[in-house]
């Protein structure tokens, strides 16, 4: 037994092809509209494949296109094996897969199996009666003892949902409550049930057999719950509390992931699996991504995207200087022995990276490219979220009506009921709301930014008149040009794909410098993640070398040596000549 495991741990570079790959995330409703109804779709993606080829990415992760009532923009699925007419049909899908494959780009699908839509046939059956065979596929519980179903506080637990309010909704048909960690229209599946798991694995194999190359697994570390369903510590205001200790990284998580690997992926090659894991710790991430354990290739951790959260994500804390680099370093060090990182600053749930971690005004181009350099050259697989490669900024939402996201709208409604300071809440949503990432991709300076012929489902950022893909394609110094360089660097450099990571300390925490090393090859990345000039002389030794890439566009090191300082958001990649350095 032990011997088998050991033999299997020696994976070839080939099995870990994703170490030298860059993933590009497409959020379909906001990417490109092919049929002129104002909502992005598969035909729109097909038209933009040349953009992906130009950028040089290896994998597309496609956010959900399955049949869905769209209560949570497709993360509420009513048919795992159907395509929502909003996005197209299987002819479009197959055409997209072929086109991507012809261009050596793999396709990873979003897999949302912690919950379904309440309109999924499984749930419709499950809710129909207490003895329905699918009753046990979801979490049904009686009202709290001594309470009348429907009255305040009668929910089986006091957990607060990610989208505000209780995680339980009463279903009048049977008088029981069902669990939903997200919206009421997203009932949680009961992974304890073996028939359900069998069904999910067979659905996954069906997609792989159709030609897709893997899955990004939505909140996959929430699938195992504490069966005792204990109450959370109430927050004192709503009476609800954080139930996450009872459903995050739960007792059977690793059994389920290992089983999924055996049932779905064993014997296949060339695929990629990444688990989205809010609240994951380094220890849990190691367990999930250790190749010997055969669970997942990599996970998305959340610590660095929570650094500016206060009481909740809409209660904004300003980032401390150096906080981002410190946290990313912690994860680099934490996963270095056995695990593998996913490197990301943006996705469809996060505000735009350049607005959040950079300076989207005075140092827009510099900060977008510095952040990208500091991120992409770490150990791990980088993810680019659509629009990030052209430096897209947070959306402009002047009134609450301009928001579309259920998370923001529910939060606002609950804040209103609770009599909170609404100006402050609105400010929080403007800064950290998910709609910031969901404004249409800015293709050109025309009306609707070239995204659609019709007014889009969510407002276009007015800055598309100068911030757009068209304006950047032919400019090597543009954000797009810089991302291309970074993708290219990862492809050709073994030290980037396989090297170790070691942070180089500088007295100013705004300097994020690190050394990569592999087989005697070295690379040094020095970035200034701040608006101020920073003295570089404490890093004397790195100032000898040849410049591989610089976001200020100098070809040689001489000017840097002469200045001995990094300008705001300056980032330089060097091959050191002095060893050890
Ligand atoms: O997100 C899960 C998640 O934990 C958060 O990022 C979430 O977006 C929310 O902001 C928590 O405050 C995944 C998907 O990426 C997200 O789009 C879905 O809404 C969610 O799961 C439910 O499927
Ligand atoms: Ca459309």
JSON list of N, CA and C in Angstrom, two decimals, residues 485-519:
[
{"chain": "A", "resi": 485, "resn": "UNK", "atom": "N", "xyz": [4.07, 39.53, -22.24]},
{"chain": "A", "resi": 485, "resn": "UNK", "atom": "CA", "xyz": [5.46, 39.22, -21.86]},
{"chain": "A", "resi": 485, "resn": "UNK", "atom": "C", "xyz": [5.50, 38.24, -20.70]},
{"chain": "A", "resi": 486, "resn": "UNK", "atom": "N", "xyz": [4.64, 38.47, -19.72]},
{"chain": "A", "resi": 486, "resn": "UNK", "atom": "CA", "xyz": [4.64, 37.61, -18.53]},
{"chain": "A", "resi": 486, "resn": "UNK", "atom": "C", "xyz": [4.23, 36.18, -18.88]},
{"chain": "A", "resi": 487, "resn": "UNK", "atom": "N", "xyz": [3.24, 36.05, -19.74]},
{"chain": "A", "resi": 487, "resn": "UNK", "atom": "CA", "xyz": [2.78, 34.72, -20.16]},
{"chain": "A", "resi": 487, "resn": "UNK", "atom": "C", "xyz": [3.91, 34.01, -20.90]},
{"chain": "A", "resi": 488, "resn": "UNK", "atom": "N", "xyz": [4.54, 34.77, -21.78]},
{"chain": "A", "resi": 488, "resn": "UNK", "atom": "CA", "xyz": [5.63, 34.26, -22.57]},
{"chain": "A", "resi": 488, "resn": "UNK", "atom": "C", "xyz": [6.81, 33.81, -21.69]},
{"chain": "A", "resi": 489, "resn": "UNK", "atom": "N", "xyz": [7.12, 34.62, -20.70]},
{"chain": "A", "resi": 489, "resn": "UNK", "atom": "CA", "xyz": [8.21, 34.29, -19.77]},
{"chain": "A", "resi": 489, "resn": "UNK", "atom": "C", "xyz": [7.94, 32.96, -19.08]},
{"chain": "A", "resi": 490, "resn": "UNK", "atom": "N", "xyz": [6.73, 32.77, -18.60]},
{"chain": "A", "resi": 490, "resn": "UNK", "atom": "CA", "xyz": [6.42, 31.51, -17.91]},
{"chain": "A", "resi": 490, "resn": "UNK", "atom": "C", "xyz": [6.58, 30.33, -18.85]},
{"chain": "A", "resi": 491, "resn": "UNK", "atom": "N", "xyz": [6.19, 30.51, -20.09]},
{"chain": "A", "resi": 491, "resn": "UNK", "atom": "CA", "xyz": [6.31, 29.40, -21.04]},
{"chain": "A", "resi": 491, "resn": "UNK", "atom": "C", "xyz": [7.75, 29.01, -21.28]},
{"chain": "A", "resi": 492, "resn": "UNK", "atom": "N", "xyz": [8.63, 30.02, -21.37]},
{"chain": "A", "resi": 492, "resn": "UNK", "atom": "CA", "xyz": [9.98, 29.64, -21.79]},
{"chain": "A", "resi": 492, "resn": "UNK", "atom": "C", "xyz": [10.95, 29.42, -20.64]},
{"chain": "A", "resi": 493, "resn": "UNK", "atom": "N", "xyz": [10.55, 29.79, -19.42]},
{"chain": "A", "resi": 493, "resn": "UNK", "atom": "CA", "xyz": [11.51, 29.71, -18.32]},
{"chain": "A", "resi": 493, "resn": "UNK", "atom": "C", "xyz": [11.18, 28.59, -17.34]},
{"chain": "A", "resi": 494, "resn": "UNK", "atom": "N", "xyz": [12.09, 27.66, -17.23]},
{"chain": "A", "resi": 494, "resn": "UNK", "atom": "CA", "xyz": [11.87, 26.55, -16.28]},
{"chain": "A", "resi": 494, "resn": "UNK", "atom": "C", "xyz": [11.95, 27.03, -14.84]},
{"chain": "A", "resi": 495, "resn": "UNK", "atom": "N", "xyz": [12.74, 28.09, -14.62]},
{"chain": "A", "resi": 495, "resn": "UNK", "atom": "CA", "xyz": [12.88, 28.58, -13.24]},
{"chain": "A", "resi": 495, "resn": "UNK", "atom": "C", "xyz": [11.56, 29.18, -12.76]},
{"chain": "A", "resi": 496, "resn": "UNK", "atom": "N", "xyz": [10.80, 29.77, -13.66]},
{"chain": "A", "resi": 496, "resn": "UNK", "atom": "CA", "xyz": [9.51, 30.33, -13.26]},
{"chain": "A", "resi": 496, "resn": "UNK", "atom": "C", "xyz": [8.51, 29.19, -13.00]},
{"chain": "A", "resi": 497, "resn": "UNK", "atom": "N", "xyz": [8.51, 28.22, -13.89]},
{"chain": "A", "resi": 497, "resn": "UNK", "atom": "CA", "xyz": [7.55, 27.12, -13.73]},
{"chain": "A", "resi": 497, "resn": "UNK", "atom": "C", "xyz": [7.90, 26.21, -12.55]},
{"chain": "A", "resi": 498, "resn": "UNK", "atom": "N", "xyz": [9.18, 25.96, -12.35]},
{"chain": "A", "resi": 498, "resn": "UNK", "atom": "CA", "xyz": [9.54, 24.91, -11.39]},
{"chain": "A", "resi": 498, "resn": "UNK", "atom": "C", "xyz": [10.38, 25.37, -10.21]},
{"chain": "A", "resi": 499, "resn": "UNK", "atom": "N", "xyz": [10.84, 26.61, -10.23]},
{"chain": "A", "resi": 499, "resn": "UNK", "atom": "CA", "xyz": [11.80, 27.04, -9.21]},
{"chain": "A", "resi": 499, "resn": "UNK", "atom": "C", "xyz": [11.23, 27.21, -7.81]},
{"chain": "A", "resi": 500, "resn": "UNK", "atom": "N", "xyz": [12.16, 27.27, -6.86]},
{"chain": "A", "resi": 500, "resn": "UNK", "atom": "CA", "xyz": [11.77, 27.57, -5.48]},
{"chain": "A", "resi": 500, "resn": "UNK", "atom": "C", "xyz": [11.51, 29.07, -5.36]},
{"chain": "A", "resi": 501, "resn": "UNK", "atom": "N", "xyz": [10.88, 29.45, -4.28]},
{"chain": "A", "resi": 501, "resn": "UNK", "atom": "CA", "xyz": [10.58, 30.87, -4.02]},
{"chain": "A", "resi": 501, "resn": "UNK", "atom": "C", "xyz": [11.22, 31.26, -2.69]},
{"chain": "A", "resi": 502, "resn": "UNK", "atom": "N", "xyz": [11.88, 32.40, -2.68]},
{"chain": "A", "resi": 502, "resn": "UNK", "atom": "CA", "xyz": [12.41, 32.90, -1.42]},
{"chain": "A", "resi": 502, "resn": "UNK", "atom": "C", "xyz": [12.29, 34.42, -1.41]},
{"chain": "A", "resi": 503, "resn": "UNK", "atom": "N", "xyz": [11.63, 34.95, -0.41]},
{"chain": "A", "resi": 503, "resn": "UNK", "atom": "CA", "xyz": [11.48, 36.40, -0.37]},
{"chain": "A", "resi": 503, "resn": "UNK", "atom": "C", "xyz": [12.80, 37.04, 0.02]},
{"chain": "A", "resi": 504, "resn": "UNK", "atom": "N", "xyz": [13.12, 38.17, -0.60]},
{"chain": "A", "resi": 504, "resn": "UNK", "atom": "CA", "xyz": [14.30, 38.96, -0.22]},
{"chain": "A", "resi": 504, "resn": "UNK", "atom": "C", "xyz": [13.79, 40.13, 0.60]},
{"chain": "A", "resi": 505, "resn": "UNK", "atom": "N", "xyz": [14.28, 40.23, 1.83]},
{"chain": "A", "resi": 505, "resn": "UNK", "atom": "CA", "xyz": [13.78, 41.28, 2.72]},
{"chain": "A", "resi": 505, "resn": "UNK", "atom": "C", "xyz": [14.34, 42.64, 2.36]},
{"chain": "A", "resi": 506, "resn": "UNK", "atom": "N", "xyz": [13.50, 43.65, 2.54]},
{"chain": "A", "resi": 506, "resn": "UNK", "atom": "CA", "xyz": [13.90, 45.05, 2.36]},
{"chain": "A", "resi": 506, "resn": "UNK", "atom": "C", "xyz": [13.26, 45.79, 3.53]},
{"chain": "A", "resi": 507, "resn": "UNK", "atom": "N", "xyz": [13.94, 46.80, 4.10]},
{"chain": "A", "resi": 507, "resn": "UNK", "atom": "CA", "xyz": [13.35, 47.48, 5.26]},
{"chain": "A", "resi": 507, "resn": "UNK", "atom": "C", "xyz": [11.99, 48.11, 4.97]},
{"chain": "A", "resi": 508, "resn": "UNK", "atom": "N", "xyz": [11.76, 48.47, 3.74]},
{"chain": "A", "resi": 508, "resn": "UNK", "atom": "CA", "xyz": [10.44, 49.05, 3.40]},
{"chain": "A", "resi": 508, "resn": "UNK", "atom": "C", "xyz": [9.54, 47.92, 2.90]},
{"chain": "A", "resi": 509, "resn": "UNK", "atom": "N", "xyz": [8.43, 47.69, 3.63]},
{"chain": "A", "resi": 509, "resn": "UNK", "atom": "CA", "xyz": [7.56, 46.55, 3.30]},
{"chain": "A", "resi": 509, "resn": "UNK", "atom": "C", "xyz": [6.86, 46.71, 1.95]},
{"chain": "A", "resi": 510, "resn": "UNK", "atom": "N", "xyz": [6.94, 47.90, 1.37]},
{"chain": "A", "resi": 510, "resn": "UNK", "atom": "CA", "xyz": [6.33, 48.08, 0.04]},
{"chain": "A", "resi": 510, "resn": "UNK", "atom": "C", "xyz": [7.14, 47.39, -1.04]},
{"chain": "A", "resi": 511, "resn": "UNK", "atom": "N", "xyz": [8.38, 47.07, -0.72]},
{"chain": "A", "resi": 511, "resn": "UNK", "atom": "CA", "xyz": [9.21, 46.37, -1.71]},
{"chain": "A", "resi": 511, "resn": "UNK", "atom": "C", "xyz": [8.96, 44.88, -1.60]},
{"chain": "A", "resi": 512, "resn": "UNK", "atom": "N", "xyz": [8.41, 44.33, -2.67]},
{"chain": "A", "resi": 512, "resn": "UNK", "atom": "CA", "xyz": [8.18, 42.89, -2.73]},
{"chain": "A", "resi": 512, "resn": "UNK", "atom": "C", "xyz": [9.24, 42.33, -3.68]},
{"chain": "A", "resi": 513, "resn": "UNK", "atom": "N", "xyz": [10.28, 41.77, -3.09]},
{"chain": "A", "resi": 513, "resn": "UNK", "atom": "CA", "xyz": [11.36, 41.20, -3.90]},
{"chain": "A", "resi": 513, "resn": "UNK", "atom": "C", "xyz": [11.48, 39.73, -3.57]},
{"chain": "A", "resi": 514, "resn": "UNK", "atom": "N", "xyz": [11.74, 38.94, -4.58]},
{"chain": "A", "resi": 514, "resn": "UNK", "atom": "CA", "xyz": [11.93, 37.51, -4.31]},
{"chain": "A", "resi": 514, "resn": "UNK", "atom": "C", "xyz": [12.84, 36.87, -5.35]},
{"chain": "A", "resi": 515, "resn": "UNK", "atom": "N", "xyz": [13.36, 35.72, -4.94]},
{"chain": "A", "resi": 515, "resn": "UNK", "atom": "CA", "xyz": [14.32, 34.99, -5.75]},
{"chain": "A", "resi": 515, "resn": "UNK", "atom": "C", "xyz": [13.70, 33.65, -6.13]},
{"chain": "A", "resi": 516, "resn": "UNK", "atom": "N", "xyz": [13.81, 33.29, -7.40]},
{"chain": "A", "resi": 516, "resn": "UNK", "atom": "CA", "xyz": [13.37, 31.97, -7.85]},
{"chain": "A", "resi": 516, "resn": "UNK", "atom": "C", "xyz": [14.63, 31.20, -8.25]},
{"chain": "A", "resi": 517, "resn": "UNK", "atom": "N", "xyz": [14.65, 29.93, -7.99]},
{"chain": "A", "resi": 517, "resn": "UNK", "atom": "CA", "xyz": [15.84, 29.14, -8.30]},
{"chain": "A", "resi": 517, "resn": "UNK", "atom": "C", "xyz": [15.48, 27.73, -8.73]},
{"chain": "A", "resi": 518, "resn": "UNK", "atom": "N", "xyz": [16.18, 27.27, -9.78]},
{"chain": "A", "resi": 518, "resn": "UNK", "atom": "CA", "xyz": [15.93, 25.91, -10.25]},
{"chain": "A", "resi": 518, "resn": "UNK", "atom": "C", "xyz": [17.15, 25.43, -11.01]},
{"chain": "A", "resi": 519, "resn": "UNK", "atom": "N", "xyz": [17.72, 24.33, -10.56]},
{"chain": "A", "resi": 519, "resn": "UNK", "atom": "CA", "xyz": [18.85, 23.74, -11.30]},
{"chain": "A", "resi": 519, "resn": "UNK", "atom": "C", "xyz": [19.95, 24.75, -11.62]}
]
